[in-house]
Each structure stands twice: as structure tokens, then as C-alpha cells.
PDB file of N, CA and C in Angstrom:
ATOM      1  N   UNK L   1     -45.285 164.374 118.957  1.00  0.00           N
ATOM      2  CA  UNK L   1     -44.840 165.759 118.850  1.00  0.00           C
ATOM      3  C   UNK L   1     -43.477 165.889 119.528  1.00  0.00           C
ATOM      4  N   UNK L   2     -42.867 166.310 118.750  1.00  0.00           N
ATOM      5  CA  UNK L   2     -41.433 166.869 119.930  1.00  0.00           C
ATOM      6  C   UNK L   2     -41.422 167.884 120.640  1.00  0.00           C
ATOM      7  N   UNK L   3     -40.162 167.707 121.396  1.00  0.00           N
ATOM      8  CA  UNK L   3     -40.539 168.765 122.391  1.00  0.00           C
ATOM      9  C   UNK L   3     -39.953 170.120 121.739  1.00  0.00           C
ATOM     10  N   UNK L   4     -40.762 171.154 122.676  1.00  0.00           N
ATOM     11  CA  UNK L   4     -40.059 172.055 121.783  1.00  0.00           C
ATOM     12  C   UNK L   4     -38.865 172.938 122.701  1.00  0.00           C
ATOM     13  N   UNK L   5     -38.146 173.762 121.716  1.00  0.00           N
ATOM     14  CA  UNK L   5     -37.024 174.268 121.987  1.00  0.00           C
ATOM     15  C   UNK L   5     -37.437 175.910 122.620  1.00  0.00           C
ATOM     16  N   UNK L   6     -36.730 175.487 124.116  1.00  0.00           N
ATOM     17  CA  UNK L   6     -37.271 177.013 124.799  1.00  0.00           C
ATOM     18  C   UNK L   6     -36.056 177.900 124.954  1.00  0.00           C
ATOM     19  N   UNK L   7     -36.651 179.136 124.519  1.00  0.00           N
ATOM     20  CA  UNK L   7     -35.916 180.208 125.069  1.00  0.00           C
ATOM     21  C   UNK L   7     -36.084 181.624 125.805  1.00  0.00           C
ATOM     22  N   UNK L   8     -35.754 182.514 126.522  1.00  0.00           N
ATOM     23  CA  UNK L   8     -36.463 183.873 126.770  1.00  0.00           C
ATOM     24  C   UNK L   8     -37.002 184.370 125.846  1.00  0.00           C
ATOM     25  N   UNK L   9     -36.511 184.424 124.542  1.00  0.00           N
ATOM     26  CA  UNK L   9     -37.255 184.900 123.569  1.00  0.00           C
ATOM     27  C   UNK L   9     -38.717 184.065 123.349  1.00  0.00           C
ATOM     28  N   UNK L  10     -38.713 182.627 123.432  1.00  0.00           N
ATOM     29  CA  UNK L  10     -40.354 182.554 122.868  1.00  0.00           C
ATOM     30  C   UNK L  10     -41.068 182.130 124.247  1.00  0.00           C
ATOM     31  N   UNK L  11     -40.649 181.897 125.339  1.00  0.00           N
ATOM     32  CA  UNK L  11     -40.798 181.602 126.530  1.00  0.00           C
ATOM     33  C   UNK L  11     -42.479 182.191 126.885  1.00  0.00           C
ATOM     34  N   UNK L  12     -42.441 183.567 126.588  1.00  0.00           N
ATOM     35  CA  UNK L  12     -43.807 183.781 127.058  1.00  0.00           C
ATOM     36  C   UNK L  12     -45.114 183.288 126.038  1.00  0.00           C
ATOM     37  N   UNK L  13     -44.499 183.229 124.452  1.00  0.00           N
ATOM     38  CA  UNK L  13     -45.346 182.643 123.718  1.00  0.00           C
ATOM     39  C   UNK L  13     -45.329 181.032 123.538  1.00  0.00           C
ATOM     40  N   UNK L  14     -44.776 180.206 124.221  1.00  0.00           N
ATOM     41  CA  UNK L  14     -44.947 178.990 124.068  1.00  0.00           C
ATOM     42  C   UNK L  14     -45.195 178.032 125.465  1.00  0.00           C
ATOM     43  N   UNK L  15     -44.799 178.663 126.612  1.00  0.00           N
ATOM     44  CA  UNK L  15     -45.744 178.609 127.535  1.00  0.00           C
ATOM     45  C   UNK L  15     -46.193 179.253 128.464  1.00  0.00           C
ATOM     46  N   UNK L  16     -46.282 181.104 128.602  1.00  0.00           N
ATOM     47  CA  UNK L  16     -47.215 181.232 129.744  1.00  0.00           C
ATOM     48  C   UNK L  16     -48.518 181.776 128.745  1.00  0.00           C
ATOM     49  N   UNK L  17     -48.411 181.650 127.350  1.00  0.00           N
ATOM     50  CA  UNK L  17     -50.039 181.842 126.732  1.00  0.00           C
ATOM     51  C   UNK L  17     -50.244 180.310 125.930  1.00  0.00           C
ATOM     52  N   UNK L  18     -49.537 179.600 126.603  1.00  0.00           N
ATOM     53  CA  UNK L  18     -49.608 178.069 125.567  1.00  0.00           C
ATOM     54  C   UNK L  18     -51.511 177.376 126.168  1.00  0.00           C
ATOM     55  N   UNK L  19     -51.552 178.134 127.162  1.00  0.00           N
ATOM     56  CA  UNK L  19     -53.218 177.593 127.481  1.00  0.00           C
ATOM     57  C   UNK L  19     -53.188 176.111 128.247  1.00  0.00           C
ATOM     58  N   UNK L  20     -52.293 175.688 128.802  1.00  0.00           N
ATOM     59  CA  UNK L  20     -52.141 174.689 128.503  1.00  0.00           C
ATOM     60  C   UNK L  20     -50.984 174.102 129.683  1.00  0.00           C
ATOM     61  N   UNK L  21     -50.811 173.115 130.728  1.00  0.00           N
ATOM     62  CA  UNK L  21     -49.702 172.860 132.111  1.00  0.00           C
ATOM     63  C   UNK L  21     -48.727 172.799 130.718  1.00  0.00           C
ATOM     64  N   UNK L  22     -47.284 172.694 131.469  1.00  0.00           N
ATOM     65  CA  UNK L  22     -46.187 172.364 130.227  1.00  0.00           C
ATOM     66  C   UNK L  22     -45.065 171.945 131.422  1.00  0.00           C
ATOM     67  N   UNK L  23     -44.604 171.292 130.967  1.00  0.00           N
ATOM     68  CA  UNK L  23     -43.293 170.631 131.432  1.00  0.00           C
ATOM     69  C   UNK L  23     -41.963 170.903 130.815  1.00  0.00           C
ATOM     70  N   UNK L  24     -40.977 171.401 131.884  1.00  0.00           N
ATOM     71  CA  UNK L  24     -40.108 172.220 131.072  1.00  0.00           C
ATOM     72  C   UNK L  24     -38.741 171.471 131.709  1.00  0.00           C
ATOM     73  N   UNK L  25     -37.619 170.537 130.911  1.00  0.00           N
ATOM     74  CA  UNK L  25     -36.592 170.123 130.933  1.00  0.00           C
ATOM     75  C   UNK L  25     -35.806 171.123 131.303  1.00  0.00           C
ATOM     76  N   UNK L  26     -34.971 171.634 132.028  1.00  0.00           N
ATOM     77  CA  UNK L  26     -33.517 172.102 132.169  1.00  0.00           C
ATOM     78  C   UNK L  26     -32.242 171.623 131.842  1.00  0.00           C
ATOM     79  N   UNK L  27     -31.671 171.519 130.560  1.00  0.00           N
ATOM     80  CA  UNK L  27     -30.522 170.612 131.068  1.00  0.00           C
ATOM     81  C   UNK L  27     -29.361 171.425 130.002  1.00  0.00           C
ATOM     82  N   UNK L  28     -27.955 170.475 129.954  1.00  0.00           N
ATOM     83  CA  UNK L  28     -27.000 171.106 129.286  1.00  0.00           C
ATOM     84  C   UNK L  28     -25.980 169.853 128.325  1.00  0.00           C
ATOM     85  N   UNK L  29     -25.950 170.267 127.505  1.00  0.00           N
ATOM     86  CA  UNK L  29     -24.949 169.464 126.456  1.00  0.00           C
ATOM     87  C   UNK L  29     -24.268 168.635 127.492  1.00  0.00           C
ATOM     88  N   UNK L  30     -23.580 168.984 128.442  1.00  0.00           N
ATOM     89  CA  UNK L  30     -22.574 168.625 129.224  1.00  0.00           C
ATOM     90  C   UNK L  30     -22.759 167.662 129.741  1.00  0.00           C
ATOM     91  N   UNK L  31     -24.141 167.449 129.816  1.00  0.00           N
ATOM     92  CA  UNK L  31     -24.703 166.525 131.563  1.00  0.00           C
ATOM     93  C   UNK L  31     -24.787 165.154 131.144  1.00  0.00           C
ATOM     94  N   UNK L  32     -24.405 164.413 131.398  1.00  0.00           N
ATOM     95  CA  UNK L  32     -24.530 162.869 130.818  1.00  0.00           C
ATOM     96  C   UNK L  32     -26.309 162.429 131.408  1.00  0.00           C
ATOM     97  N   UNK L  33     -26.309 162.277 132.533  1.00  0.00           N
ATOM     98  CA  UNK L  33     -27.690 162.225 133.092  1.00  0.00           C
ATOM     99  C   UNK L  33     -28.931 163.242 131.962  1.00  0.00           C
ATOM    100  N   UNK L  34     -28.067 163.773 131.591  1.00  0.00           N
ATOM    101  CA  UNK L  34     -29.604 164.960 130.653  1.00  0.00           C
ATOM    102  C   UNK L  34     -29.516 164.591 129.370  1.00  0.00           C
ATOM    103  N   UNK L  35     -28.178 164.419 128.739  1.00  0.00           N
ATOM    104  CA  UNK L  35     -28.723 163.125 127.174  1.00  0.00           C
ATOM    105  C   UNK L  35     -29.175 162.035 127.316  1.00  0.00           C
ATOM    106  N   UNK L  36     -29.194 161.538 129.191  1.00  0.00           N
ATOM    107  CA  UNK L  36     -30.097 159.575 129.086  1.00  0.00           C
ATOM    108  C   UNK L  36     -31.506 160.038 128.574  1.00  0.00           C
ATOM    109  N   UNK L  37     -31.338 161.129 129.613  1.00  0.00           N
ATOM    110  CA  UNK L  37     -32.989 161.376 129.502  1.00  0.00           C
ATOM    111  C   UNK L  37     -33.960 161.884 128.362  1.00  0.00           C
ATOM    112  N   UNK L  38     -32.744 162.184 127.148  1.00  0.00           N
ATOM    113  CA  UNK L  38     -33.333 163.279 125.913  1.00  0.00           C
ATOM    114  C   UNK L  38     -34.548 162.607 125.614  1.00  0.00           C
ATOM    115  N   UNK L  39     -34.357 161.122 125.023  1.00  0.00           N
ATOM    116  CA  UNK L  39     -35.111 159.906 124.597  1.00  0.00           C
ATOM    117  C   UNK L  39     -36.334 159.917 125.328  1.00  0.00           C
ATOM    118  N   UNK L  40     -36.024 160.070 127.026  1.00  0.00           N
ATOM    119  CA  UNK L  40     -37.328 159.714 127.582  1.00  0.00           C
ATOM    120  C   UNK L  40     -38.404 160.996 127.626  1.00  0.00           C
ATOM    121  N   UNK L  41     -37.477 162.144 127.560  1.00  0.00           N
ATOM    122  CA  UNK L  41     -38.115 163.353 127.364  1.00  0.00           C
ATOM    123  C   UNK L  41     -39.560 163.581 125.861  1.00  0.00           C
ATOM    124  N   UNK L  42     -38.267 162.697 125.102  1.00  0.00           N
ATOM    125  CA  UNK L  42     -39.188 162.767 123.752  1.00  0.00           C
ATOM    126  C   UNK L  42     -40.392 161.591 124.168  1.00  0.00           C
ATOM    127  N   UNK L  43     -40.419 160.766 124.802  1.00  0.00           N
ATOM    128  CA  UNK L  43     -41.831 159.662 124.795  1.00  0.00           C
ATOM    129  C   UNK L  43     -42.533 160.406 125.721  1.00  0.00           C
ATOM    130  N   UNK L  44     -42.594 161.143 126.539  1.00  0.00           N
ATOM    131  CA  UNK L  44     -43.403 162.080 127.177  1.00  0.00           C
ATOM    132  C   UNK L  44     -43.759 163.216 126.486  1.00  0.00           C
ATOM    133  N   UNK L  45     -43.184 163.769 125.797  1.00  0.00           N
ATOM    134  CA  UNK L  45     -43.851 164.876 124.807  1.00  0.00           C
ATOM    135  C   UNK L  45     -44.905 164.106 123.592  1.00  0.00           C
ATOM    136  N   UNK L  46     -44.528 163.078 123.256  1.00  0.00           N
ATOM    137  CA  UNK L  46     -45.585 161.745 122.687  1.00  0.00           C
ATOM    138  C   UNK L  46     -47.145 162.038 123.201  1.00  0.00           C
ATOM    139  N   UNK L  47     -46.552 161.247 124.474  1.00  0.00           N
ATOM    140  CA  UNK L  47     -47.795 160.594 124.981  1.00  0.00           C
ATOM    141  C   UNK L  47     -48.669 161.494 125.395  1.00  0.00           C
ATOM    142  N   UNK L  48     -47.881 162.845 126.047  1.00  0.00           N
ATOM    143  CA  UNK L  48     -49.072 163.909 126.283  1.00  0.00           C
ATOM    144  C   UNK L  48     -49.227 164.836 125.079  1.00  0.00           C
ATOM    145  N   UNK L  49     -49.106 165.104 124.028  1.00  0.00           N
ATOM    146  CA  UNK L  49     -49.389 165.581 122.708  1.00  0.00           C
ATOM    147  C   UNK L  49     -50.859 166.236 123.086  1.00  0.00           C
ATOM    148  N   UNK L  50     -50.834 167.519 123.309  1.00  0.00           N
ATOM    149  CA  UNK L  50     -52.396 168.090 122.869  1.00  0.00           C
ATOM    150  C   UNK L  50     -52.666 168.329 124.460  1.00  0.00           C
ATOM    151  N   UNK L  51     -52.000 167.845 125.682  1.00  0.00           N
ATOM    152  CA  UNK L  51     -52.524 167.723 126.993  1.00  0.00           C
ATOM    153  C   UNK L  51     -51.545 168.513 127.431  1.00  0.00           C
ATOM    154  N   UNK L  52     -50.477 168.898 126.938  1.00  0.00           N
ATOM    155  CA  UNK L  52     -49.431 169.377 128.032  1.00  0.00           C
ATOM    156  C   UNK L  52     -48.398 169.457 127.048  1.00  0.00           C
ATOM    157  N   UNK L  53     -47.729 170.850 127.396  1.00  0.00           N
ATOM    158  CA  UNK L  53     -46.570 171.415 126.587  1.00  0.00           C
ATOM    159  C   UNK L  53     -45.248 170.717 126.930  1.00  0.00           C
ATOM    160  N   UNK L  54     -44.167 170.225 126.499  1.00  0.00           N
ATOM    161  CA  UNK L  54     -43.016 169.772 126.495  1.00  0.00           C
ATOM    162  C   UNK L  54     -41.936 170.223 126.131  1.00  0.00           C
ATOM    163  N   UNK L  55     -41.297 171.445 127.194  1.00  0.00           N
ATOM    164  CA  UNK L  55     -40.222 172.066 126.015  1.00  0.00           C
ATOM    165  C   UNK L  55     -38.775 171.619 126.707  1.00  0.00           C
ATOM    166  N   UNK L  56     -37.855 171.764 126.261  1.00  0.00           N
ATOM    167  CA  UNK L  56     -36.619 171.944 126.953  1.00  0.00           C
ATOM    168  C   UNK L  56     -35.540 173.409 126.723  1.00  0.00           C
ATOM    169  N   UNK L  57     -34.863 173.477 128.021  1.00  0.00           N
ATOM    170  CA  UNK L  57     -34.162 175.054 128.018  1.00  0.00           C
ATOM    171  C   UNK L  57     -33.099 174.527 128.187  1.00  0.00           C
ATOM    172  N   UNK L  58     -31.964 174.834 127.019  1.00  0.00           N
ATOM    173  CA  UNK L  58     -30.572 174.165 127.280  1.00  0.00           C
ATOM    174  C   UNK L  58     -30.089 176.124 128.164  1.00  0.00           C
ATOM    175  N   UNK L  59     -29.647 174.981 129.196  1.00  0.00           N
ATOM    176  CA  UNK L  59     -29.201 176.252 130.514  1.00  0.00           C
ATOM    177  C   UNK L  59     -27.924 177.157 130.122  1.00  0.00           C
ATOM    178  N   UNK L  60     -26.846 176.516 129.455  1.00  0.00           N
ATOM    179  CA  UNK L  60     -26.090 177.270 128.861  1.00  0.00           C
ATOM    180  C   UNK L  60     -26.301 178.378 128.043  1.00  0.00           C
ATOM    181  N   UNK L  61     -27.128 177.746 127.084  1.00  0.00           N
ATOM    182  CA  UNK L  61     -27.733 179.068 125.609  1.00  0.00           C
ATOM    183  C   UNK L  61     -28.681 180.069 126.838  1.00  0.00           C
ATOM    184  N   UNK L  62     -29.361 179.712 127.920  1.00  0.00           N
ATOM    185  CA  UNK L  62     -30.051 180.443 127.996  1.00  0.00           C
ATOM    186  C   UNK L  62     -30.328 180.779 130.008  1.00  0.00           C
ATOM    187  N   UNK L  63     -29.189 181.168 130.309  1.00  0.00           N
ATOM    188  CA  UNK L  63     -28.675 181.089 131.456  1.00  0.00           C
ATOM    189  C   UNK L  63     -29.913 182.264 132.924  1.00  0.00           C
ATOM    190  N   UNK L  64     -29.930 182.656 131.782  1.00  0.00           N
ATOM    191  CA  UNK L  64     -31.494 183.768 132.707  1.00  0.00           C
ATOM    192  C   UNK L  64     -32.513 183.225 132.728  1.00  0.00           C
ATOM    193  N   UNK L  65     -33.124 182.456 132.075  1.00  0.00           N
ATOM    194  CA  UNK L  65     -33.859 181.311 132.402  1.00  0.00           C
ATOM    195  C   UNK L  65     -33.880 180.913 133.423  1.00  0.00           C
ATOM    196  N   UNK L  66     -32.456 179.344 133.945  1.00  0.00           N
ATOM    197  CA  UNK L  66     -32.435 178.582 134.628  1.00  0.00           C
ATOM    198  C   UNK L  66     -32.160 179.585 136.233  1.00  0.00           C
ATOM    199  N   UNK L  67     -31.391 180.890 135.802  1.00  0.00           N
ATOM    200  CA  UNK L  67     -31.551 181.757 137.152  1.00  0.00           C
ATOM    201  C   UNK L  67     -32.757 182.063 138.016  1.00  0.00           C
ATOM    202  N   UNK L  68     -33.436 182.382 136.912  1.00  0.00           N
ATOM    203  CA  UNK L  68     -35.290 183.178 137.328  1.00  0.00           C
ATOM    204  C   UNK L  68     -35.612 182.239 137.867  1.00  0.00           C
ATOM    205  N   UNK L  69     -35.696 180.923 137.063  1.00  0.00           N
ATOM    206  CA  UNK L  69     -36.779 179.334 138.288  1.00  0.00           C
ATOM    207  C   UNK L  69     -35.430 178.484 138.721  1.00  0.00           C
ATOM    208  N   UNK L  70     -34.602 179.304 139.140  1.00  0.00           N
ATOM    209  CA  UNK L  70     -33.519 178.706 140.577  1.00  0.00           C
ATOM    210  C   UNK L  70     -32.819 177.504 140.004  1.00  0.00           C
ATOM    211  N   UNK L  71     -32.779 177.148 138.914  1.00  0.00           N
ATOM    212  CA  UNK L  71     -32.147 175.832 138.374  1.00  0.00           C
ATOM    213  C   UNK L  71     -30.909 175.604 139.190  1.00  0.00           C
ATOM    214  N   UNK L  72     -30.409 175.191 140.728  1.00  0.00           N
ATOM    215  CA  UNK L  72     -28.827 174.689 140.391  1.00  0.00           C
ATOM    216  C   UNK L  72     -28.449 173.535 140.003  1.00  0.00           C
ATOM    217  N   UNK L  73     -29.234 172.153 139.574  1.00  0.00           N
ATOM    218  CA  UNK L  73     -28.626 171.152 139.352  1.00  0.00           C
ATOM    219  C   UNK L  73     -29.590 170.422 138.143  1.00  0.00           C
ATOM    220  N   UNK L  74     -28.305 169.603 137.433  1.00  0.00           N
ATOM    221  CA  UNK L  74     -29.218 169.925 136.211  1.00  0.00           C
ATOM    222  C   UNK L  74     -29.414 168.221 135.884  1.00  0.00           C
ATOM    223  N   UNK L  75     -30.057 167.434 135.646  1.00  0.00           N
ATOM    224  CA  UNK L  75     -31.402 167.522 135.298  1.00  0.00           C
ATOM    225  C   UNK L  75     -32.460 168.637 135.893  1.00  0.00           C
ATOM    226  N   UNK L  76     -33.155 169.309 135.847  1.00  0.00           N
ATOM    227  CA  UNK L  76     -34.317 170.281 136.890  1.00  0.00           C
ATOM    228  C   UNK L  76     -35.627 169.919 135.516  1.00  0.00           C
ATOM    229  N   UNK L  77     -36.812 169.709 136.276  1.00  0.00           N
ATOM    230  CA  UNK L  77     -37.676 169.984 135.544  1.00  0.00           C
ATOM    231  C   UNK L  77     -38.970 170.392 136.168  1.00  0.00           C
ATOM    232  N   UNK L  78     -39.208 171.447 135.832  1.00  0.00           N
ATOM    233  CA  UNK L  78     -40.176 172.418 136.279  1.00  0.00           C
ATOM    234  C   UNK L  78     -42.011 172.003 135.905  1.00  0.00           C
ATOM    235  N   UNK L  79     -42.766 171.407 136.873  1.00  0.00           N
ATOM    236  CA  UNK L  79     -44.028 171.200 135.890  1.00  0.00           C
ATOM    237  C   UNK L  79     -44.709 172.978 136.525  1.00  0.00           C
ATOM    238  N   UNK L  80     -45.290 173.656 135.309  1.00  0.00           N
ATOM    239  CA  UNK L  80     -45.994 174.813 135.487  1.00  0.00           C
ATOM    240  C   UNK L  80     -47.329 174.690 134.899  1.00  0.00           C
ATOM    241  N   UNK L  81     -48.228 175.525 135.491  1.00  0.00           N
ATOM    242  CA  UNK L  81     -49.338 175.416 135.536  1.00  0.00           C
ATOM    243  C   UNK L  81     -50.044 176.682 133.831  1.00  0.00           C
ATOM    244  N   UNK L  82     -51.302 176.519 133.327  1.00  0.00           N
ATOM    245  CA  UNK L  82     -51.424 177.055 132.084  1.00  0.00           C
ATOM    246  C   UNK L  82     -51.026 177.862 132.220  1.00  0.00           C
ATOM    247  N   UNK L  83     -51.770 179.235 133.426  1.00  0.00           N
ATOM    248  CA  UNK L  83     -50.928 180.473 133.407  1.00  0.00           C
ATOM    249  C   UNK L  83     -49.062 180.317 133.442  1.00  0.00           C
ATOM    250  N   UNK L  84     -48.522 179.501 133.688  1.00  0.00           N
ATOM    251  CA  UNK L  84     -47.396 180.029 133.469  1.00  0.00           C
ATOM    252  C   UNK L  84     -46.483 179.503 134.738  1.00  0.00           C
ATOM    253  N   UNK L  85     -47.425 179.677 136.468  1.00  0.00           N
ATOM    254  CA  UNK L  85     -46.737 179.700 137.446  1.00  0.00           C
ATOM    255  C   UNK L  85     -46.218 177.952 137.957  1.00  0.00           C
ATOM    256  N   UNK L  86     -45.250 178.264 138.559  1.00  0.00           N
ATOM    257  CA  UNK L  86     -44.665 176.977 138.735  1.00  0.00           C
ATOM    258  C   UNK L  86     -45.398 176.200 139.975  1.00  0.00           C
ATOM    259  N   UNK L  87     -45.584 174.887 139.562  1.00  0.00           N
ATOM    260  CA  UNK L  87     -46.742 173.911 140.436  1.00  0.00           C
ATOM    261  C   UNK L  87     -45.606 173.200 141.273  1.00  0.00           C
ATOM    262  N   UNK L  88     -44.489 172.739 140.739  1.00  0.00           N
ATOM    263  CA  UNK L  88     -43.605 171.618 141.132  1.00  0.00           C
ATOM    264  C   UNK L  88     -42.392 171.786 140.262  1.00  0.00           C
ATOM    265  N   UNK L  89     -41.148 171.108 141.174  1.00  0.00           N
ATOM    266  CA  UNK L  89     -39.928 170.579 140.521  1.00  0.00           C
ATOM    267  C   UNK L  89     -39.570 169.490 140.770  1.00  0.00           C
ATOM    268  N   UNK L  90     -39.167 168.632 140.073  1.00  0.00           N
ATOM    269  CA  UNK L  90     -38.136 167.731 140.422  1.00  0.00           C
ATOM    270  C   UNK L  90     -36.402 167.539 139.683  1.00  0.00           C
ATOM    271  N   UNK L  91     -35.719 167.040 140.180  1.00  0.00           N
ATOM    272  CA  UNK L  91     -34.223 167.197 139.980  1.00  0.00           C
ATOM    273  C   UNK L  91     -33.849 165.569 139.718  1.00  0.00           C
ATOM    274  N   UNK L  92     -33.559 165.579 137.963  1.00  0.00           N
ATOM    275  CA  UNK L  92     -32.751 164.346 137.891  1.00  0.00           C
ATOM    276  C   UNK L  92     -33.654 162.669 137.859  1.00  0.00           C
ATOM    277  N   UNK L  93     -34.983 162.974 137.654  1.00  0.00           N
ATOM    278  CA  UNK L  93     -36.061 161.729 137.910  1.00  0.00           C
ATOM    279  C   UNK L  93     -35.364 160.368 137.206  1.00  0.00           C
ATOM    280  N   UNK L  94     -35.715 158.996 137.860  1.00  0.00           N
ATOM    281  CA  UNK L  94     -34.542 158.195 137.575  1.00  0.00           C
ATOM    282  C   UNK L  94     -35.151 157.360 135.799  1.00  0.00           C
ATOM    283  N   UNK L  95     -36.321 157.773 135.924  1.00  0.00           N
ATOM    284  CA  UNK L  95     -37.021 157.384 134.647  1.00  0.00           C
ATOM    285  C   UNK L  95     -38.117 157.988 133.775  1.00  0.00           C
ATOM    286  N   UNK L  96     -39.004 157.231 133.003  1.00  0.00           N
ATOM    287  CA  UNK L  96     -40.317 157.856 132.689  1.00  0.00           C
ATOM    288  C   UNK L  96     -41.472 157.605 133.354  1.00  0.00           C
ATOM    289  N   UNK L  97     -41.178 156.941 134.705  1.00  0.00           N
ATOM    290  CA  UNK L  97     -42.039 156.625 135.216  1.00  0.00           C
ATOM    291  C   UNK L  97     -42.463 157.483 136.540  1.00  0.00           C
ATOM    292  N   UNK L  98     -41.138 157.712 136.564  1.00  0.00           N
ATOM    293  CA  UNK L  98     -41.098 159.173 137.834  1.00  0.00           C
ATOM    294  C   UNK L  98     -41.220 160.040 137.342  1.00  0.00           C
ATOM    295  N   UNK L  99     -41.041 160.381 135.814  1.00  0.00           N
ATOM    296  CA  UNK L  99     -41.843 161.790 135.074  1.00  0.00           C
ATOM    297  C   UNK L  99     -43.642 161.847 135.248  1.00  0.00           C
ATOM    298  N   UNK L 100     -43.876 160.262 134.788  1.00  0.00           N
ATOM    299  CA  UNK L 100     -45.107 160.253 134.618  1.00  0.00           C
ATOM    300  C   UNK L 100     -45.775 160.762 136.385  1.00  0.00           C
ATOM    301  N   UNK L 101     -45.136 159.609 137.097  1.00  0.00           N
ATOM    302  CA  UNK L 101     -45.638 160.170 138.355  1.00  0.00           C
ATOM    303  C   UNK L 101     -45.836 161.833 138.945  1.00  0.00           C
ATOM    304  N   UNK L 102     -44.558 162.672 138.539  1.00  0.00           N
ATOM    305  CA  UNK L 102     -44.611 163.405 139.043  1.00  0.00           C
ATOM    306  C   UNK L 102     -45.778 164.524 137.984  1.00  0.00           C
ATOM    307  N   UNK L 103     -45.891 164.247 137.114  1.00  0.00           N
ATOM    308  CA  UNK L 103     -47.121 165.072 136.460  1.00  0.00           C
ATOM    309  C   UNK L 103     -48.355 164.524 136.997  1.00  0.00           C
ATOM    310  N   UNK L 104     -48.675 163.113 136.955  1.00  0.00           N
ATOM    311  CA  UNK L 104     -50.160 162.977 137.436  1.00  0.00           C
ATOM    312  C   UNK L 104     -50.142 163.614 139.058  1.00  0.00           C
ATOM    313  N   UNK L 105     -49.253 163.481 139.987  1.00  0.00           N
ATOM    314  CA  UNK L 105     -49.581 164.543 141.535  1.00  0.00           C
ATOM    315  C   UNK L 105     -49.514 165.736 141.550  1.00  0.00           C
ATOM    316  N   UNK L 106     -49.603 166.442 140.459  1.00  0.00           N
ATOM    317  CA  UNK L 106     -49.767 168.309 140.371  1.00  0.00           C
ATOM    318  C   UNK L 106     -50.555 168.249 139.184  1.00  0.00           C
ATOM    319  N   UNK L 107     -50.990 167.522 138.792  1.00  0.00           N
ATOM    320  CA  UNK L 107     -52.169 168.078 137.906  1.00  0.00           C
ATOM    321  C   UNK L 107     -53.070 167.274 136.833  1.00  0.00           C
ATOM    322  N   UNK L 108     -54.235 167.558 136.346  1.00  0.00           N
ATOM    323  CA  UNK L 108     -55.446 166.624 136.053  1.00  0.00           C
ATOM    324  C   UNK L 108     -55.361 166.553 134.429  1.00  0.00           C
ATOM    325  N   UNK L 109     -55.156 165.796 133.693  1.00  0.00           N
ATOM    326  CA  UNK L 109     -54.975 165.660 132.267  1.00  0.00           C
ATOM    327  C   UNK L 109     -56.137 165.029 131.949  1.00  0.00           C
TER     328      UNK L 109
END
């Protein structure tokens, strides 16, 4: 599954009623560090398919976003819980293995 494309507009319908933890990319055209990661972004929206939402918020298009959950540096990725509220962040993870890590220590798939 790919990830999907977040914005304020579908934000409350794709994850705080998605039922479901979701992992939410922050990043921007700009960021060299945030196109390494597009690729690894997409094998994590893969592997958790059906377990956990995968979206990304390009911070530019959607700048009230990255304000509301404090984004200043961008890689940011927010893991939130079904309702919606934020469990954890991390900034910039050096792989998919520190993605993976940081989802299995905030929450049970």
C-alpha cells in the first residue's frame, strides 16, 4: 500500500477516525535527507499494510500542520495513537530499521 498523501483537509478522516496507530512523515521537496527516505517510507507503509496508517505531510503545501505538532526540523515523524493523539517523535531516523524500532517501543501491532 502506499503511503498516503496528508493534508488539513483529510487529516481528520484519514487518521484521527482511521481506527487505527498511523505514522506520519513530515518532510519537504527541499530536504535531501526526506527524498533518501521517500523509498524507505514506502517499505514501511508495505510491511505494515492493514496494521498502521502511513501518510506523509509535505510541510510546505501544508504549513499548519507541521505548526500544530511543532515540526521544526524536517525529517519529523510523528507515531500517533488510533484516536489521533501523539505517542512519539522522532527527527531524521538514519534508516528502516530505526523506523521499525521506533514503532515497535510505542506500540503493539
Amino acid at each position: 500500500m502506499a503511503t498516503k498523501i496528508l493534508s488539513a483537509d483529510n487529516w481528520q478522516e484519514e487518521i484521527v477516525n482511521a481506527g487505527k496507530p498511523a505514522l506520519v512523515d513530515f518532510w519537504a521537496t527541499w530536504c535531501p535527507h526526506c527524498k533518501r527516505l521517500a523509498p524507505t517510507v514506502e517499505k514501511v507503509a508495505d510491511e505494515y499494510d492493514g496494521k498502521l496508517v502511513v501518510g506523509k505531510v509535505d510541510t510546505d503545501e501544508n504549513p499548519g500542520l507541521a505548526q500544530q505538532y511543532k515540526v521544526e526540523y524536517l525529517p519529523t515523524f510523528l507515531l500517533l495513537a488510533a484516536d489521533g493523539t501523539v505517542l512519539d517523535t522522532i527527527i531524521s531516523p538514519a534508516n528502516k530499521a530505526a523506523i521499525d524500532e521506533f514503532i515497535a517501543k510505542n506500540v503493539q501491532l
